[in-house]
Amino acid sequence: MDTVDELIARAMSISDTLKRPAHFTNHTHCCECQDHDDELQPYTPRDVTRRALGTGGWDPITFTTLAGFRYFLPGLVRVVLSESGPDDYYDQFLWHISMDIRWQERKQACSTQEQELVRDTLTWLLEHRAQEFEEAMLADELLDALEKWSETASPNRPHPAT
């Protein structure tokens, strides 16, 4: 099992291979999509902050395209592993990878390496932060996400540009 530092290093290694999309959302769709795109523009997976990722009610990752999601996924892993406590990223992370209506589409857009990173991150969280998830009433959601991302990884295929 990887340590948290090894998981973050893997995530950052993956981020180094990903092409940065010109836009992260369908920025011409509406002013909210434009706002979320503008919020993400200054960041990379290496430096995206918990604050930039918003709240459950105002969350730019919810609006990302598949390319935008893949681009920021290593950063989401970094944030969920690096920060715990009252303003943790647990609920939003689980939402994006297993509860949002697009979770399957997001998983399928990910490479095998990215899918394995998510699975290993969830396993680490279960093994090292289960009590925090239990206290946040997210234990079932964590187990559900781990089950979903532990299913055989989709074959690595061309990734959509948007």
Coordinates of C-alpha atoms in Angstrom, one line a residue:
M1 CA 0.0 0.0 0.0
D2 CA 1.3 3.4 -0.9
T3 CA 1.9 6.1 1.7
V4 CA 0.0 9.4 1.3
D5 CA 3.2 11.0 0.0
E6 CA 3.6 8.2 -2.6
L7 CA -0.1 8.6 -3.7
I8 CA 0.3 12.3 -4.1
A9 CA 3.6 11.8 -6.0
R10 CA 1.7 9.4 -8.3
A11 CA -1.0 11.9 -8.8
M12 CA 1.4 14.7 -9.7
S13 CA 3.3 12.3 -12.1
I14 CA 0.0 11.7 -13.8
S15 CA -0.8 15.4 -13.9
D16 CA 2.5 16.0 -15.7
T17 CA 1.3 13.8 -18.6
L18 CA -2.1 15.5 -19.1
K19 CA -2.7 18.2 -21.6
R20 CA -4.3 21.4 -20.2
P21 CA -7.5 22.2 -21.9
A22 CA -8.1 25.7 -23.0
H23 CA -11.3 25.7 -21.0
F24 CA -12.5 23.5 -18.2
T25 CA -16.2 24.0 -18.6
N26 CA -18.6 24.7 -21.5
H27 CA -17.8 28.3 -20.8
T28 CA -20.1 29.8 -23.4
H29 CA -23.2 27.9 -22.1
C30 CA -24.1 30.4 -19.4
C31 CA -22.6 32.9 -16.9
E32 CA -22.3 30.2 -14.2
C33 CA -20.3 28.0 -16.5
Q34 CA -18.1 31.0 -17.4
D35 CA -17.6 31.8 -13.7
H36 CA -16.5 28.3 -12.9
D37 CA -14.2 28.2 -15.9
D38 CA -12.7 31.6 -14.8
E39 CA -12.3 30.2 -11.2
L40 CA -10.2 27.2 -12.5
Q41 CA -8.1 29.1 -15.1
P42 CA -5.3 30.2 -12.7
Y43 CA -4.8 26.7 -11.3
T44 CA -3.0 23.5 -12.2
P45 CA -3.4 20.1 -10.4
R46 CA -0.3 20.9 -8.5
D47 CA -1.6 24.2 -7.0
V48 CA -5.4 24.0 -7.0
T49 CA -6.6 25.0 -3.5
R50 CA -9.4 23.7 -1.4
R51 CA -10.9 27.2 -1.5
A52 CA -10.8 27.2 -5.3
L53 CA -12.8 23.9 -5.3
G54 CA -15.7 25.7 -3.7
T55 CA -18.5 24.1 -1.7
G56 CA -21.2 21.6 -2.4
G57 CA -23.4 24.5 -3.4
W58 CA -20.9 26.3 -5.6
D59 CA -18.4 23.8 -7.0
P60 CA -16.6 24.4 -10.3
I61 CA -15.7 20.7 -10.8
T62 CA -19.4 19.8 -11.1
F63 CA -19.4 21.9 -14.3
T64 CA -16.2 20.6 -15.9
T65 CA -16.0 18.8 -19.2
L66 CA -14.5 15.3 -19.2
A67 CA -11.1 16.8 -20.2
G68 CA -11.4 19.4 -17.4
F69 CA -12.3 16.7 -14.9
R70 CA -9.3 14.5 -16.0
Y71 CA -7.0 17.5 -15.9
F72 CA -7.9 18.3 -12.3
L73 CA -8.4 14.8 -11.0
P74 CA -4.7 14.5 -9.7
G75 CA -5.2 17.8 -7.9
L76 CA -8.5 16.6 -6.4
V77 CA -6.6 13.5 -5.1
R78 CA -3.9 15.8 -3.7
V79 CA -6.4 17.9 -1.9
V80 CA -8.5 15.1 -0.5
L81 CA -5.3 13.4 0.9
S82 CA -3.6 16.5 2.1
E83 CA -6.4 18.2 4.0
S84 CA -8.7 16.8 6.7
G85 CA -10.7 18.3 9.5
P86 CA -13.7 20.7 9.4
D87 CA -13.1 21.9 5.8
D88 CA -12.1 18.6 4.3
Y89 CA -12.9 17.7 0.7
Y90 CA -14.3 14.2 1.4
D91 CA -17.9 14.8 0.5
Q92 CA -17.2 16.7 -2.7
F93 CA -14.6 14.2 -3.8
L94 CA -16.9 11.3 -3.3
W95 CA -19.7 13.2 -5.2
H96 CA -17.5 13.8 -8.2
I97 CA -16.2 10.3 -8.5
S98 CA -19.2 8.2 -7.6
M99 CA -22.5 10.0 -6.9
D100 CA -22.8 12.6 -9.6
I101 CA -24.9 11.5 -12.5
R102 CA -21.8 11.6 -14.7
W103 CA -19.5 9.5 -12.5
Q104 CA -19.5 6.5 -14.9
E105 CA -18.7 8.7 -17.9
R106 CA -15.9 10.3 -15.9
K107 CA -14.5 6.9 -14.9
Q108 CA -14.6 5.7 -18.4
A109 CA -12.8 8.8 -19.7
C110 CA -9.9 8.1 -17.3
S111 CA -6.9 6.0 -18.2
T112 CA -6.3 2.8 -16.4
Q113 CA -3.5 4.5 -14.4
E114 CA -5.9 7.3 -13.4
Q115 CA -8.6 4.7 -12.4
E116 CA -6.0 2.8 -10.3
L117 CA -5.0 6.1 -8.6
V118 CA -8.6 6.8 -7.6
R119 CA -9.0 3.2 -6.3
D120 CA -5.8 3.3 -4.4
T121 CA -6.7 6.7 -2.9
L122 CA -10.1 5.4 -1.8
T123 CA -8.4 2.4 -0.2
W124 CA -5.9 4.6 1.6
L125 CA -8.7 6.8 2.9
L126 CA -10.6 3.7 4.1
E127 CA -7.6 2.3 5.9
H128 CA -6.3 5.6 7.4
R129 CA -9.3 7.9 7.8
A130 CA -12.3 5.6 8.2
Q131 CA -13.2 7.2 11.6
E132 CA -13.4 10.7 9.9
F133 CA -15.7 9.3 7.2
E134 CA -17.8 7.6 9.9
E135 CA -18.1 10.8 11.8
A136 CA -19.0 12.8 8.7
M137 CA -21.6 10.1 7.9
L138 CA -19.8 9.3 4.6
A139 CA -18.7 5.7 5.4
D140 CA -21.2 4.1 3.1
E141 CA -20.4 6.5 0.3
L142 CA -16.7 5.8 0.7
L143 CA -17.4 2.0 0.5
D144 CA -19.7 2.5 -2.5
A145 CA -17.1 4.6 -4.3
L146 CA -14.4 2.1 -3.6
E147 CA -16.6 -0.7 -5.0
K148 CA -17.3 1.3 -8.2
W149 CA -13.7 2.2 -8.8
S150 CA -12.4 -1.3 -8.0
E151 CA -14.4 -2.8 -10.8
T152 CA -12.2 -3.8 -13.7
A153 CA -10.7 -0.7 -15.1
S154 CA -11.9 0.3 -18.5
P155 CA -9.4 -0.3 -21.3
N156 CA -7.2 2.7 -21.9
R157 CA -8.8 4.4 -24.9
P158 CA -8.5 7.8 -26.6
H159 CA -9.8 10.5 -24.4
P160 CA -12.3 13.1 -25.5
A161 CA -11.0 16.6 -25.9
T162 CA -14.0 18.1 -24.1

